[in-house]
């Protein structure tokens, strides 16, 4: 990662189940990632907790409904609210997903994969430019987990991410668990995906759990990180060096202490790998 990008360390996704404990305990968490849409409101408890937590910790904004690859025009009201929230929170960066999530009228509440074609690349690059013009900062885009692929693709997913970051100036959120899930579902080598991404464009990493059904894997964010994903994460840090890591949990929330233990595991692993890289440098 570029030296100009801050290494925030090891963070957690901010979820309402843990708001009170965070304020009462001031846990050993380096930063929090917030779901942007949860706070694009005029007032109320959610913003109260966000303001209080953002006074103590660095915050990153992570959206789920931009639908950068969707067939509809980008929603100017959504972008305006996103910018207003950013002005309030002053996030280290703003991210969303490389996907589409709604048609012309309805939010589908899912992160659907794109065709990786020349036409799609040109279309999405133009929309990224539109978002970046509003936000006045690079947009960070995450690879999603997928279960189907388009037969007429011109690129692999990693080739598309590389090309998009080059032509649009966007940065990348590398979800290690999503790479593993998609590799199992589609039969590609996850390391080929990861090592093909441009080192100077990967701003953040995600870790999460999934549900493994043998013949297919579903990205559920309701389990601890699996051993294969931990191994892939270690190799990722060995390759990229210090990149901010975020542990996600979105269902079956454990006691907060268990989540902190899992974050501590990420920090111990990360610190050990990064110390080893420095000795070899």
Coordinates of C-alpha atoms in Angstrom, one line a residue:
X1 CA 0.0 0.0 0.0
X2 CA 1.2 3.5 -0.8
X3 CA 3.0 5.3 2.1
X4 CA 0.5 8.1 1.8
X5 CA -2.4 5.9 2.9
X6 CA -2.9 5.6 6.7
X7 CA -2.5 2.2 8.2
X8 CA -5.4 2.2 10.6
X9 CA -4.6 -1.2 12.1
X10 CA -7.4 -3.7 13.0
X11 CA -11.0 -2.7 13.2
X12 CA -14.6 -3.9 13.7
X13 CA -17.8 -3.4 11.9
X14 CA -19.9 -1.1 14.1
X15 CA -23.2 -2.9 14.9
X16 CA -26.0 -1.7 17.1
X17 CA -25.8 -4.9 19.3
X18 CA -22.5 -3.5 20.7
X19 CA -23.0 0.3 20.8
X20 CA -23.4 0.5 24.6
X21 CA -20.5 -1.8 25.4
X22 CA -18.2 0.2 23.1
X23 CA -19.0 3.4 24.9
X24 CA -18.8 1.9 28.4
X25 CA -15.7 -0.2 27.8
X26 CA -13.6 1.7 25.2
X27 CA -12.4 -1.6 23.9
X28 CA -9.0 -2.2 22.2
X29 CA -10.2 -1.6 18.7
X30 CA -8.2 0.6 16.3
X31 CA -11.1 1.8 14.2
X32 CA -14.7 1.1 13.2
X33 CA -16.4 0.7 9.9
X34 CA -20.0 1.9 9.7
X35 CA -22.7 0.9 7.2
X36 CA -23.4 4.3 5.6
X37 CA -27.1 3.8 5.1
X38 CA -27.7 3.2 8.8
X39 CA -26.7 6.8 9.5
X40 CA -28.1 8.7 6.6
X41 CA -30.9 10.0 8.8
X42 CA -31.8 13.4 10.3
X43 CA -31.4 12.4 13.9
X44 CA -32.1 9.8 16.6
X45 CA -30.1 7.2 18.6
X46 CA -28.1 5.9 15.7
X47 CA -26.5 9.2 15.1
X48 CA -26.0 9.8 18.8
X49 CA -24.0 6.6 19.1
X50 CA -22.1 7.3 15.9
X51 CA -21.1 10.8 17.0
X52 CA -20.0 9.5 20.4
X53 CA -17.9 6.6 19.0
X54 CA -16.4 8.8 16.2
X55 CA -15.1 11.1 18.9
X56 CA -13.0 8.2 20.3
X57 CA -12.1 6.1 17.2
X58 CA -11.3 6.6 13.5
X59 CA -14.3 5.7 11.3
X60 CA -14.6 4.4 7.8
X61 CA -17.9 4.5 5.8
X62 CA -19.0 1.4 3.9
X63 CA -22.1 1.5 1.8
X64 CA -24.4 -1.3 0.5
X65 CA -26.8 0.4 -1.9
X66 CA -24.8 2.6 -4.3
X67 CA -25.3 0.0 -7.0
X68 CA -22.4 1.3 -9.1
X69 CA -23.1 -1.3 -11.8
X70 CA -26.8 -1.0 -11.9
X71 CA -28.9 -0.1 -15.0
X72 CA -30.5 3.0 -13.3
X73 CA -29.0 6.5 -13.1
X74 CA -27.1 7.1 -9.9
X75 CA -29.4 8.6 -7.2
X76 CA -28.3 12.3 -6.7
X77 CA -30.2 12.5 -3.4
X78 CA -28.3 9.4 -2.1
X79 CA -25.0 10.9 -3.1
X80 CA -25.8 14.2 -1.5
X81 CA -26.7 12.4 1.8
X82 CA -23.6 10.3 1.6
X83 CA -21.5 13.4 1.2
X84 CA -23.3 15.1 4.1
X85 CA -22.6 12.1 6.4
X86 CA -18.9 12.2 5.3
X87 CA -18.7 15.8 6.3
X88 CA -20.1 14.9 9.7
X89 CA -18.1 11.8 10.3
X90 CA -14.9 12.7 8.5
X91 CA -14.1 9.1 7.5
X92 CA -10.7 7.9 6.6
X93 CA -12.3 6.7 3.3
X94 CA -15.6 5.8 1.8
X95 CA -16.3 2.4 0.2
X96 CA -19.1 0.4 -1.4
X97 CA -19.3 -2.8 -3.5
X98 CA -18.5 -3.5 -7.2
X99 CA -22.0 -4.9 -8.0
X100 CA -25.5 -3.9 -8.8
X101 CA -28.2 -4.0 -6.1
X102 CA -31.3 -2.5 -7.6
X103 CA -33.2 -2.1 -10.8
X104 CA -34.9 1.1 -11.9
X105 CA -37.3 1.3 -9.0
X106 CA -36.6 -1.2 -6.3
X107 CA -33.7 -2.0 -4.0
X108 CA -33.1 -5.8 -4.2
X109 CA -31.2 -6.0 -0.9
X110 CA -28.5 -8.2 -2.4
X111 CA -25.0 -7.6 -3.9
X112 CA -25.3 -9.0 -7.4
X113 CA -22.2 -9.7 -9.6
X114 CA -21.5 -7.9 -12.9
X115 CA -20.5 -8.9 -16.4
X116 CA -16.8 -8.4 -16.7
X117 CA -16.8 -7.0 -20.2
X118 CA -15.3 -4.0 -22.0
X119 CA -18.7 -2.4 -22.2
X120 CA -19.2 -2.9 -18.4
X121 CA -15.7 -1.4 -17.7
X122 CA -16.5 1.8 -19.6
X123 CA -19.9 2.1 -18.1
X124 CA -18.8 1.6 -14.5
X125 CA -15.7 3.8 -14.8
X126 CA -17.9 6.7 -15.9
X127 CA -20.1 6.2 -12.9
X128 CA -17.2 6.0 -10.5
X129 CA -16.0 9.3 -11.9
X130 CA -19.5 10.7 -11.2
X131 CA -19.4 9.5 -7.5
X132 CA -15.8 10.8 -7.0
X133 CA -16.8 14.2 -8.4
X134 CA -19.4 14.5 -5.7
X135 CA -17.4 13.1 -2.8
X136 CA -14.1 14.8 -3.9
X137 CA -12.1 11.7 -3.0
X138 CA -11.4 8.3 -4.4
X139 CA -14.2 5.7 -4.1
X140 CA -13.1 2.4 -2.6
X141 CA -14.8 -0.6 -4.2
X142 CA -15.1 -4.1 -2.7
X143 CA -15.1 -7.5 -4.5
X144 CA -18.3 -9.3 -3.8
X145 CA -18.8 -13.1 -3.3
X146 CA -20.6 -14.7 -6.3
X147 CA -22.5 -17.8 -7.2
X148 CA -23.0 -17.4 -10.9
X149 CA -20.9 -15.9 -13.7
X150 CA -21.5 -14.5 -17.2
X151 CA -20.5 -16.7 -20.1
X152 CA -19.5 -13.7 -22.2
X153 CA -17.0 -12.2 -19.8
X154 CA -13.9 -10.5 -21.4
X155 CA -12.0 -10.4 -18.1
X156 CA -11.6 -12.5 -15.0
X157 CA -12.9 -10.7 -11.9
X158 CA -9.3 -9.8 -10.8
X159 CA -8.4 -8.5 -14.3
X160 CA -11.6 -6.3 -14.2
X161 CA -10.7 -4.9 -10.8
X162 CA -7.2 -4.1 -12.0
X163 CA -8.4 -2.4 -15.1
X164 CA -11.2 -0.4 -13.3
X165 CA -8.8 0.9 -10.7
X166 CA -6.4 2.0 -13.5
X167 CA -8.9 3.8 -15.7
X168 CA -11.1 5.3 -13.0
X169 CA -8.7 6.1 -10.1
X170 CA -10.8 4.1 -7.7
X171 CA -9.2 2.2 -4.9
X172 CA -9.9 -1.4 -3.7
X173 CA -11.3 -3.1 -0.7
X174 CA -10.1 -6.7 -0.8
X175 CA -12.5 -9.0 1.0
X176 CA -10.4 -12.1 1.6
X177 CA -13.4 -14.2 2.6
X178 CA -15.3 -13.2 -0.6
X179 CA -12.3 -14.3 -2.7
X180 CA -12.3 -17.6 -0.9
X181 CA -16.0 -18.1 -1.3
X182 CA -16.0 -17.2 -5.0
X183 CA -13.0 -19.4 -5.6
X184 CA -14.8 -22.4 -4.1
X185 CA -17.9 -21.7 -6.1
X186 CA -16.2 -21.1 -9.4
X187 CA -13.1 -23.3 -9.2
X188 CA -10.3 -20.7 -9.5
X189 CA -7.2 -20.2 -7.4
X190 CA -7.8 -17.6 -4.8
X191 CA -4.1 -16.6 -4.6
X192 CA -4.1 -15.9 -8.4
X193 CA -6.9 -13.4 -7.7
X194 CA -5.2 -11.7 -4.8
X195 CA -1.7 -11.4 -6.1
X196 CA -3.0 -9.9 -9.4
X197 CA -4.4 -6.8 -7.7
X198 CA -2.3 -3.6 -7.8
X199 CA -0.5 -3.2 -4.5
X200 CA -0.9 0.6 -4.6
X201 CA -4.6 0.5 -4.9
X202 CA -5.6 -1.9 -2.1
X203 CA -6.7 0.3 0.8
X204 CA -8.5 -2.1 3.1
X205 CA -9.0 -5.8 3.8
X206 CA -12.2 -7.6 5.1
X207 CA -12.3 -10.7 7.1
X208 CA -15.6 -12.6 7.8
X209 CA -17.1 -16.0 8.2
X210 CA -19.1 -18.1 5.7
X211 CA -21.3 -21.2 5.5
X212 CA -19.7 -24.2 3.8
X213 CA -22.1 -26.7 2.3
X214 CA -19.4 -28.7 0.6
X215 CA -20.4 -28.3 -3.1
X216 CA -20.9 -24.5 -2.6
X217 CA -20.1 -21.8 -0.1
X218 CA -22.3 -18.9 1.0
X219 CA -21.0 -15.6 2.3
X220 CA -23.2 -15.3 5.5
X221 CA -21.0 -13.2 7.9
X222 CA -22.5 -15.3 10.8
X223 CA -19.5 -17.5 11.7
X224 CA -16.0 -17.0 12.9
X225 CA -13.3 -16.7 10.2
X226 CA -12.4 -20.1 8.9
X227 CA -8.9 -21.6 8.9
X228 CA -8.5 -21.5 5.1
X229 CA -9.4 -17.7 5.2
X230 CA -7.0 -17.1 8.0
X231 CA -4.2 -18.8 5.9
X232 CA -5.2 -16.7 2.9
X233 CA -5.2 -13.6 5.0
X234 CA -1.6 -14.3 6.3
X235 CA -0.4 -14.8 2.7
X236 CA -2.2 -11.6 1.7
X237 CA -0.4 -9.5 4.3
X238 CA 2.9 -11.1 3.4
X239 CA 2.3 -9.9 -0.1
X240 CA 0.8 -6.4 0.4
X241 CA 2.3 -5.4 3.7
X242 CA 0.4 -3.1 6.2
X243 CA -3.2 -2.7 5.0
X244 CA -6.0 -1.9 7.4
X245 CA -8.0 -5.0 8.3
X246 CA -11.7 -5.1 9.3
X247 CA -13.5 -8.0 11.0
X248 CA -17.2 -8.3 10.0
X249 CA -20.1 -10.0 11.7
X250 CA -23.7 -9.4 10.6
X251 CA -25.7 -12.2 12.2
X252 CA -25.6 -14.6 15.1
X253 CA -23.7 -12.0 17.1
X254 CA -21.5 -13.5 19.8
X255 CA -20.8 -11.9 23.1
X256 CA -18.7 -8.8 22.5
X257 CA -15.7 -10.4 24.2
X258 CA -15.7 -13.3 21.7
X259 CA -15.6 -10.8 18.8
X260 CA -12.7 -8.9 20.5
X261 CA -10.8 -12.2 20.8
X262 CA -11.2 -12.9 17.1
X263 CA -10.0 -9.4 16.3
X264 CA -7.1 -9.9 18.7
X265 CA -6.2 -13.1 16.6
X266 CA -6.2 -10.9 13.5
X267 CA -3.9 -8.4 15.2
X268 CA -1.5 -11.0 16.5
X269 CA -1.3 -12.7 13.1
X270 CA -0.9 -9.3 11.3
X271 CA 1.7 -7.9 13.7
X272 CA 3.7 -11.1 13.4
X273 CA 3.6 -11.1 9.6
X274 CA 4.4 -7.4 9.3
X275 CA 7.3 -7.7 11.8
X276 CA 8.7 -10.6 9.7
X277 CA 8.4 -8.5 6.5
X278 CA 10.4 -5.7 8.1
X279 CA 13.2 -8.1 9.2
X280 CA 13.5 -9.4 5.6
X281 CA 13.4 -5.9 4.1

